[in-house]
C-alpha positions as a Python dict, from the first residue, in 0.01 Angstrom:
ca = {
    (1, 'M'): (0, 0, 0),
    (2, 'N'): (269, -273, 18),
    (3, 'L'): (538, -321, 237),
    (4, 'N'): (810, -102, 33),
    (5, 'L'): (619, 152, -33),
    (6, 'S'): (533, 183, 371),
    (7, 'I'): (934, 203, 421),
    (8, 'L'): (1008, 452, 183),
    (9, 'I'): (698, 670, 359),
    (10, 'I'): (876, 642, 697),
    (11, 'T'): (1220, 696, 622),
    (12, 'I'): (1110, 1000, 476),
    (13, 'I'): (939, 1093, 773),
    (14, 'F'): (1217, 1055, 999),
    (15, 'F'): (1483, 1229, 777),
    (16, 'S'): (1252, 1517, 800),
    (17, 'C'): (1204, 1560, 1133),
    (18, 'S'): (1603, 1492, 1221),
    (19, 'K'): (1625, 1782, 992),
    (20, 'E'): (1396, 1991, 1172),
    (21, 'D'): (1513, 1940, 1502),
    (22, 'S'): (1869, 2036, 1367),
    (23, 'T'): (1744, 2365, 1271),
    (24, 'T'): (1582, 2477, 1578),
    (25, 'V'): (1821, 2385, 1849),
    (26, 'D'): (2153, 2647, 1905),
    (27, 'T'): (2455, 2582, 2031),
    (28, 'P'): (2501, 2883, 2317),
    (29, 'V'): (2829, 3093, 2241),
    (30, 'V'): (3045, 3063, 2550),
    (31, 'F'): (3288, 3342, 2621),
    (32, 'T'): (3564, 3321, 2852),
    (33, 'L'): (3689, 3539, 3123),
    (34, 'N'): (4033, 3527, 3293),
    (35, 'T'): (4126, 3817, 3537),
    (36, 'S'): (4467, 3839, 3719),
    (37, 'V'): (4622, 4061, 3971),
    (38, 'Y'): (4913, 4327, 3969),
    (39, 'P'): (5100, 4304, 4122),
    (40, 'V'): (5101, 3886, 4226),
    (41, 'G'): (4964, 3867, 4545),
    (42, 'A'): (4833, 4213, 4614),
    (43, 'G'): (4496, 4108, 4581),
    (44, 'T'): (4209, 3875, 4498),
    (45, 'I'): (3927, 3897, 4222),
    (46, 'T'): (3600, 3757, 4259),
    (47, 'P'): (3499, 3538, 4055),
    (48, 'S'): (3830, 3526, 3937),
    (49, 'S'): (3787, 3328, 3618),
    (50, 'G'): (3559, 3100, 3382),
    (51, 'E'): (3322, 3061, 3081),
    (52, 'F'): (3006, 3260, 3034),
    (53, 'K'): (2763, 3268, 2749),
    (54, 'Q'): (2757, 3559, 2492),
    (55, 'G'): (2590, 3880, 2653),
    (56, 'K'): (2613, 3747, 3022),
    (57, 'S'): (2669, 4029, 3273),
    (58, 'V'): (2950, 3948, 3503),
    (59, 'S'): (2998, 4180, 3790),
    (60, 'L'): (3372, 4161, 3972),
    (61, 'Q'): (3538, 4257, 4275),
    (62, 'A'): (3867, 4324, 4360),
    (63, 'S'): (3985, 4328, 4732),
    (64, 'A'): (4333, 4438, 4862),
    (65, 'K'): (4507, 4233, 5103),
    (66, 'S'): (4706, 4458, 5425),
    (67, 'G'): (4941, 4666, 5299),
    (68, 'Y'): (4793, 4709, 4973),
    (69, 'E'): (4522, 4957, 4799),
    (70, 'F'): (4320, 4901, 4474),
    (71, 'T'): (4426, 5124, 4198),
    (72, 'G'): (4210, 5047, 3873),
    (73, 'W'): (4143, 4777, 3660),
    (74, 'S'): (4339, 4757, 3284),
    (75, 'G'): (4338, 4472, 3009),
    (76, 'D'): (4007, 4469, 2856),
    (77, 'A'): (3869, 4713, 3141),
    (78, 'S'): (3896, 5062, 3308),
    (79, 'G'): (3795, 5233, 3606),
    (80, 'V'): (3929, 5321, 3970),
    (81, 'T'): (3641, 5158, 4125),
    (82, 'N'): (3682, 4797, 4262),
    (83, 'T'): (3376, 4686, 4174),
    (84, 'L'): (3258, 4644, 3784),
    (85, 'S'): (3013, 4497, 3551),
    (86, 'I'): (3101, 4364, 3203),
    (87, 'S'): (2922, 4209, 2960),
    (88, 'M'): (3060, 3950, 2804),
    (89, 'S'): (3053, 3968, 2402),
    (90, 'S'): (3409, 3826, 2373),
    (91, 'N'): (3663, 3662, 2546),
    (92, 'K'): (3787, 3888, 2832),
    (93, 'N'): (4119, 3954, 2977),
    (94, 'I'): (4092, 4186, 3309),
    (95, 'V'): (4400, 4285, 3507),
    (96, 'A'): (4329, 4467, 3872),
    (97, 'N'): (4629, 4626, 3965),
    (98, 'F'): (4738, 4746, 4342),
    (99, 'K'): (4998, 4933, 4513),
    (100, 'D'): (5213, 4877, 4815),
    (101, 'I'): (5103, 5123, 5130),
    (102, 'S'): (5296, 4967, 5330),
    (103, 'N'): (5543, 5230, 5398),
    (104, 'N'): (5329, 5491, 5380),
    (105, 'K'): (5235, 5822, 5621),
    (106, 'E'): (4993, 5931, 5775),
    (107, 'W'): (5110, 6244, 5618),
    (108, 'D'): (5045, 6133, 5278),
    (109, 'A'): (4691, 6219, 5298),
    (110, 'Y'): (4808, 6630, 5281),
    (111, 'S'): (4984, 6780, 5002),
    (112, 'I'): (5311, 6991, 5059),
    (113, 'P'): (5170, 7366, 5059),
    (114, 'A'): (5469, 7534, 4997),
    (115, 'D'): (5671, 7545, 4655),
    (116, 'A'): (6037, 7370, 4654),
    (117, 'G'): (6126, 7588, 4367),
    (118, 'S'): (6162, 7572, 3989),
    (119, 'G'): (6268, 7180, 3871),
    (120, 'K'): (6300, 7090, 4226),
    (121, 'T'): (6111, 6839, 4450),
    (122, 'W'): (6060, 6779, 4846),
    (123, 'V'): (6238, 6476, 4955),
    (124, 'L'): (6145, 6358, 5285),
    (125, 'Q'): (6379, 6404, 5633),
    (126, 'S'): (6491, 6124, 5841),
    (127, 'V'): (6380, 6358, 6137),
    (128, 'S'): (6010, 6356, 6049),
    (129, 'D'): (5820, 6085, 6310),
    (130, 'D'): (5458, 5944, 6224),
    (131, 'F'): (5499, 5805, 6627),
    (132, 'N'): (5334, 5496, 6539),
    (133, 'Y'): (5506, 5307, 6826),
    (134, 'T'): (5520, 5297, 7152),
    (135, 'A'): (5745, 5488, 7403),
    (136, 'L'): (5670, 5478, 7797),
    (137, 'A'): (5685, 5779, 8027),
    (138, 'N'): (5965, 5609, 8203),
    (139, 'N'): (6159, 5383, 7933),
    (140, 'K'): (6110, 5563, 7585),
    (141, 'G'): (6281, 5271, 7379),
    (142, 'A'): (6507, 5271, 7057),
    (143, 'D'): (6164, 5409, 6820),
    (144, 'F'): (6185, 5759, 7058),
    (145, 'I'): (6555, 5778, 7128),
    (146, 'N'): (6686, 5719, 6796),
    (147, 'R'): (6510, 6049, 6699),
    (148, 'W'): (6410, 6246, 7020),
    (149, 'T'): (6594, 6352, 7353),
    (150, 'D'): (6297, 6367, 7600),
    (151, 'W'): (6418, 6707, 7756),
    (152, 'Y'): (6514, 7052, 7609),
    (153, 'H'): (6807, 7053, 7383),
    (154, 'N'): (7037, 7182, 7686),
    (155, 'S'): (7034, 7200, 8100),
    (156, 'W'): (6761, 7472, 8102),
    (157, 'S'): (6506, 7324, 8305),
    (158, 'G'): (6233, 7559, 8174),
    (159, 'P'): (6133, 7935, 8224),
    (160, 'G'): (5889, 8115, 8473),
    (161, 'L'): (5748, 7832, 8715),
    (162, 'T'): (5771, 7556, 8482),
    (163, 'V'): (5993, 7246, 8541),
    (164, 'W'): (6039, 7008, 8268),
    (165, 'N'): (5979, 6637, 8367),
    (166, 'R'): (6111, 6371, 8128),
    (167, 'E'): (5824, 6154, 8265),
    (168, 'Y'): (5599, 6410, 8123),
    (169, 'S'): (5628, 6269, 7761),
    (170, 'Y'): (5560, 5980, 7601),
    (171, 'V'): (5433, 5807, 7272),
    (172, 'E'): (5081, 5594, 7277),
    (173, 'G'): (4807, 5521, 6982),
    (174, 'G'): (5009, 5638, 6772),
    (175, 'K'): (5082, 5992, 6891),
    (176, 'L'): (5317, 6215, 7111),
    (177, 'K'): (5125, 6348, 7444),
    (178, 'L'): (5328, 6577, 7632),
    (179, 'I'): (5109, 6637, 8008),
    (180, 'A'): (5142, 6915, 8267),
    (181, 'G'): (5095, 6870, 8646),
    (182, 'R'): (5113, 6995, 8998),
    (183, 'L'): (5517, 6974, 9152),
    (184, 'A'): (5455, 6827, 9424),
    (185, 'G'): (5460, 7097, 9726),
    (186, 'T'): (5513, 7414, 9531),
    (187, 'N'): (5367, 7632, 9285),
    (188, 'K'): (5546, 7527, 9047),
    (189, 'V'): (5445, 7315, 8737),
    (190, 'S'): (5594, 7016, 8555),
    (191, 'A'): (5547, 6972, 8199),
    (192, 'G'): (5673, 6766, 7900),
    (193, 'A'): (5957, 6862, 7683),
    (194, 'I'): (6128, 6720, 7392),
    (195, 'S'): (6427, 6814, 7118),
    (196, 'S'): (6539, 6648, 6844),
    (197, 'K'): (6902, 6492, 6821),
    (198, 'S'): (6942, 6627, 6425),
    (199, 'R'): (6908, 6942, 6315),
    (200, 'I'): (6767, 7143, 6026),
    (201, 'Q'): (6850, 7414, 5844),
    (202, 'Y'): (6682, 7637, 5530),
    (203, 'P'): (6596, 7562, 5258),
    (204, 'V'): (6332, 7341, 5514),
    (205, 'Y'): (5999, 7254, 5525),
    (206, 'I'): (5844, 7138, 5851),
    (207, 'E'): (5449, 7098, 5981),
    (208, 'T'): (5303, 6905, 6260),
    (209, 'R'): (4954, 6810, 6318),
    (210, 'A'): (4846, 6864, 6682),
    (211, 'K'): (4591, 6950, 6895),
    (212, 'I'): (4637, 7194, 7202),
    (213, 'M'): (4557, 7160, 7555),
    (214, 'N'): (4261, 7298, 7700),
    (215, 'S'): (4480, 7482, 7942),
    (216, 'V'): (4660, 7889, 8049),
    (217, 'L'): (5003, 7651, 7959),
    (218, 'A'): (5201, 7735, 7620),
    (219, 'N'): (5216, 7522, 7400),
    (220, 'G'): (5475, 7505, 7108),
    (221, 'A'): (5603, 7342, 6805),
    (222, 'W'): (5926, 7537, 6720),
    (223, 'L'): (6296, 7593, 6649),
    (224, 'L'): (6596, 7688, 6818),
    (225, 'S'): (6981, 7654, 6718),
    (226, 'A'): (7200, 7537, 6943),
    (227, 'D'): (7342, 7901, 7097),
    (228, 'D'): (6940, 7970, 7168),
    (229, 'T'): (7068, 8307, 6946),
    (230, 'Q'): (6756, 8200, 6678),
    (231, 'E'): (6424, 8080, 6695),
    (232, 'I'): (6138, 8011, 6445),
    (233, 'D'): (5772, 7993, 6621),
    (234, 'F'): (5552, 7780, 6373),
    (235, 'M'): (5295, 7681, 6648),
    (236, 'E'): (5287, 7847, 6972),
    (237, 'A'): (4917, 7810, 7154),
    (238, 'Y'): (4718, 7948, 7458),
    (239, 'G'): (4469, 7688, 7457),
    (240, 'S'): (4212, 7799, 7753),
    (241, 'S'): (3927, 8038, 7743),
    (242, 'Y'): (3939, 8138, 8113),
    (243, 'S'): (4186, 8148, 8381),
    (244, 'E'): (4109, 8024, 8726),
    (245, 'G'): (4400, 8210, 8870),
    (246, 'V'): (4273, 8567, 8790),
    (247, 'A'): (3876, 8534, 8724),
    (248, 'K'): (3952, 8660, 8366),
    (249, 'D'): (3828, 8575, 8013),
    (250, 'Q'): (4133, 8431, 7779),
    (251, 'T'): (3923, 8394, 7447),
    (252, 'W'): (4178, 8611, 7300),
    (253, 'Y'): (4442, 8413, 7310),
    (254, 'A'): (4232, 8094, 7242),
    (255, 'E'): (4141, 8199, 6951),
    (256, 'R'): (4511, 8257, 6807),
    (257, 'M'): (4780, 8109, 6696),
    (258, 'H'): (5094, 8279, 6763),
    (259, 'L'): (5343, 8260, 6427),
    (260, 'S'): (5642, 8417, 6482),
    (261, 'H'): (6030, 8420, 6555),
    (262, 'H'): (6338, 8530, 6754),
    (263, 'V'): (6693, 8667, 6747),
    (264, 'F'): (6902, 8727, 7098),
    (265, 'I'): (7184, 8879, 7197),
    (266, 'R'): (7262, 8641, 7509),
    (267, 'N'): (7500, 8895, 7714),
    (268, 'P'): (7451, 9139, 7759),
    (269, 'F'): (7063, 9011, 7686),
    (270, 'Q'): (6892, 9139, 7370),
    (271, 'D'): (6523, 8996, 7194),
    (272, 'Y'): (6337, 9107, 6920),
    (273, 'Q'): (6046, 8928, 6776),
    (274, 'P'): (5772, 9102, 6499),
    (275, 'T'): (5485, 9254, 6719),
    (276, 'D'): (5280, 9314, 6415),
    (277, 'A'): (4906, 9172, 6410),
    (278, 'G'): (5005, 8919, 6158),
    (279, 'S'): (5185, 8758, 6435),
    (280, 'W'): (4893, 8658, 6625),
    (281, 'Y'): (4661, 8442, 6315),
    (282, 'K'): (4284, 8460, 6374),
    (283, 'T'): (4017, 8257, 6154),
    (284, 'G'): (3667, 8340, 6242),
    (285, 'S'): (3599, 8165, 6605),
    (286, 'V'): (3788, 7888, 6582),
    (287, 'L'): (3927, 7781, 6909),
    (288, 'W'): (4261, 7575, 6807),
    (289, 'R'): (4221, 7328, 7130),
    (290, 'N'): (3926, 7163, 7004),
    (291, 'D'): (4090, 6978, 6721),
    (292, 'F'): (4400, 6863, 6525),
    (293, 'H'): (4497, 7142, 6298),
    (294, 'R'): (4849, 7155, 6103),
    (295, 'Y'): (5116, 7427, 6159),
    (296, 'G'): (5408, 7462, 5922),
    (297, 'V'): (5641, 7680, 5828),
    (298, 'H'): (5879, 7744, 5516),
    (299, 'W'): (6276, 7863, 5613),
    (300, 'I'): (6326, 7964, 5226),
    (301, 'D'): (6655, 8177, 5352),
    (302, 'P'): (6746, 8370, 5634),
    (303, 'W'): (6560, 8678, 5538),
    (304, 'N'): (6223, 8475, 5434),
    (305, 'L'): (5966, 8289, 5626),
    (306, 'K'): (5615, 8163, 5497),
    (307, 'Y'): (5355, 7999, 5768),
    (308, 'Y'): (5151, 7755, 5676),
    (309, 'V'): (4807, 7684, 5890),
    (310, 'D'): (4552, 7365, 5714),
    (311, 'G'): (4795, 7400, 5411),
    (312, 'V'): (4679, 7767, 5400),
    (313, 'L'): (4953, 8047, 5382),
    (314, 'V'): (4866, 8235, 5636),
    (315, 'R'): (5180, 8457, 5710),
    (316, 'T'): (5516, 8570, 5500),
    (317, 'V'): (5796, 8770, 5705),
    (318, 'S'): (6053, 8876, 5440),
    (319, 'G'): (6352, 9084, 5493),
    (320, 'A'): (6580, 9271, 5733),
    (321, 'T'): (6309, 9469, 5880),
    (322, 'M'): (6102, 9219, 5985),
    (323, 'I'): (6383, 8931, 6040),
    (324, 'D'): (6654, 9119, 6233),
    (325, 'P'): (6579, 9537, 6238),
    (326, 'N'): (6835, 9562, 6538),
    (327, 'N'): (7092, 9403, 6340),
    (328, 'L'): (7129, 9117, 6652),
    (329, 'T'): (7236, 8836, 6441),
    (330, 'G'): (7511, 9134, 6252),
    (331, 'G'): (7394, 9084, 5935),
    (332, 'T'): (7315, 8676, 5853),
    (333, 'G'): (6979, 8668, 5933),
    (334, 'L'): (6825, 8364, 6042),
    (335, 'N'): (7072, 8096, 5875),
    (336, 'K'): (7230, 7898, 6186),
    (337, 'E'): (7136, 7478, 6196),
    (338, 'M'): (6844, 7444, 6440),
    (339, 'D'): (6666, 7170, 6654),
    (340, 'I'): (6332, 7097, 6628),
    (341, 'L'): (6121, 7139, 6988),
    (342, 'F'): (5750, 7049, 7111),
    (343, 'T'): (5731, 7217, 7492),
    (344, 'V'): (5438, 7317, 7739),
    (345, 'E'): (5552, 7584, 7937),
    (346, 'D'): (5426, 7802, 8248),
    (347, 'Q'): (5538, 8110, 8078),
    (348, 'D'): (5652, 8382, 8306),
    (349, 'W'): (5520, 8661, 8132),
    (350, 'R'): (5178, 8516, 8177),
    (351, 'S'): (5209, 8377, 8508),
    (352, 'N'): (5398, 8678, 8674),
    (353, 'Q'): (5003, 8805, 8572),
    (354, 'G'): (4873, 8526, 8758),
    (355, 'I'): (4730, 8318, 8454),
    (356, 'T'): (4881, 7993, 8621),
    (357, 'P'): (4707, 7741, 8625),
    (358, 'T'): (4515, 7622, 8939),
    (359, 'D'): (4545, 7295, 9132),
    (360, 'N'): (4166, 7219, 9009),
    (361, 'E'): (4270, 7306, 8636),
    (362, 'L'): (4562, 7062, 8648),
    (363, 'S'): (4379, 6799, 8782),
    (364, 'N'): (4222, 6730, 8442),
    (365, 'L'): (4447, 6538, 8263),
    (366, 'D'): (4258, 6552, 7981),
    (367, 'N'): (4319, 6936, 7986),
    (368, 'N'): (4676, 6945, 8015),
    (369, 'T'): (4729, 6702, 7710),
    (370, 'F'): (4914, 6877, 7492),
    (371, 'T'): (4862, 6537, 7120),
    (372, 'V'): (5120, 6561, 6855),
    (373, 'D'): (5012, 6319, 6569),
    (374, 'W'): (5337, 6352, 6363),
    (375, 'V'): (5634, 6551, 6252),
    (376, 'R'): (5707, 6616, 5905),
    (377, 'V'): (6016, 6776, 5734),
    (378, 'Y'): (6121, 6817, 5402),
    (379, 'K'): (6385, 6973, 5198),
    (380, 'P'): (6413, 7058, 4807),
    (381, 'N'): (6614, 6882, 4559),
}
């Protein structure tokens, strides 16, 4: 074989091999993932971006920063869980969306059960309080005193054996606490009471989330006019199942929540409140002292009230025959502005029967603490 022929054969073999190599080695297809956060700074996405081979499965996770909450994915993805798996079949632009919850209140977790009226919505009122601050018993501070007085709404010191004490109310751990104890050297009971510095009037919805005492004392969340002639009790309860003072069972009261109202003439004194069975609400064998519950009233107008417990309508009171059958309001019904009160009381209709806490019962502070998580007030607009 001559030299020229040998070179020709080698050249042909070389180019054949090169051609074969070029057809068997594929260049991978790569797609780009771009992610973003809305609003900017509200959270993070892991991984944040990158290039991935076609068909690659990529797992994304969205994490909210303090004060924000993840709400869902948009762009080239959807879903409301903060983890997301995508297949890289094309370039992807994915957005993680968050909302600002820094101003959210605990009560936002609960819908308002009452109807604001046709075409209207509920508007939160400034007297509402989530008690997410600290108010010492002897130094309440601005957060408290801007809304509340640590006393009754006038100079009265309390009913029956009650002597209200300013230092028996305080706020800690995000909750208002009203306590009770023995007034030294007497048979009387020191107890906490607070009243609002702003008044409310129909149409209005007010609701509190609270846990009552395990005590024969009365725990109340109520509304009262400045002249003490009109009253709405949207929560009044006696939590203990037993009275040491008279050695008698009190389960009937422990299982019931008193939902009622009063109208008065003060001189000469006259008082009307409904006494129908519905004014003592009971559900199964629930003992109200064992847990927090929500208690609310929709004060619709002077002649209509709707009471709610844990978001359920449990009592409706309507018309003059239920609101004021004795015409003590002179035909006006429940029409006056009212203060909001939270009180602990040793009421005389109970203590006159000997149903008043003993020293032993009062020695247990946990059993003598009325705890309020929040109170919210709305007007329709």
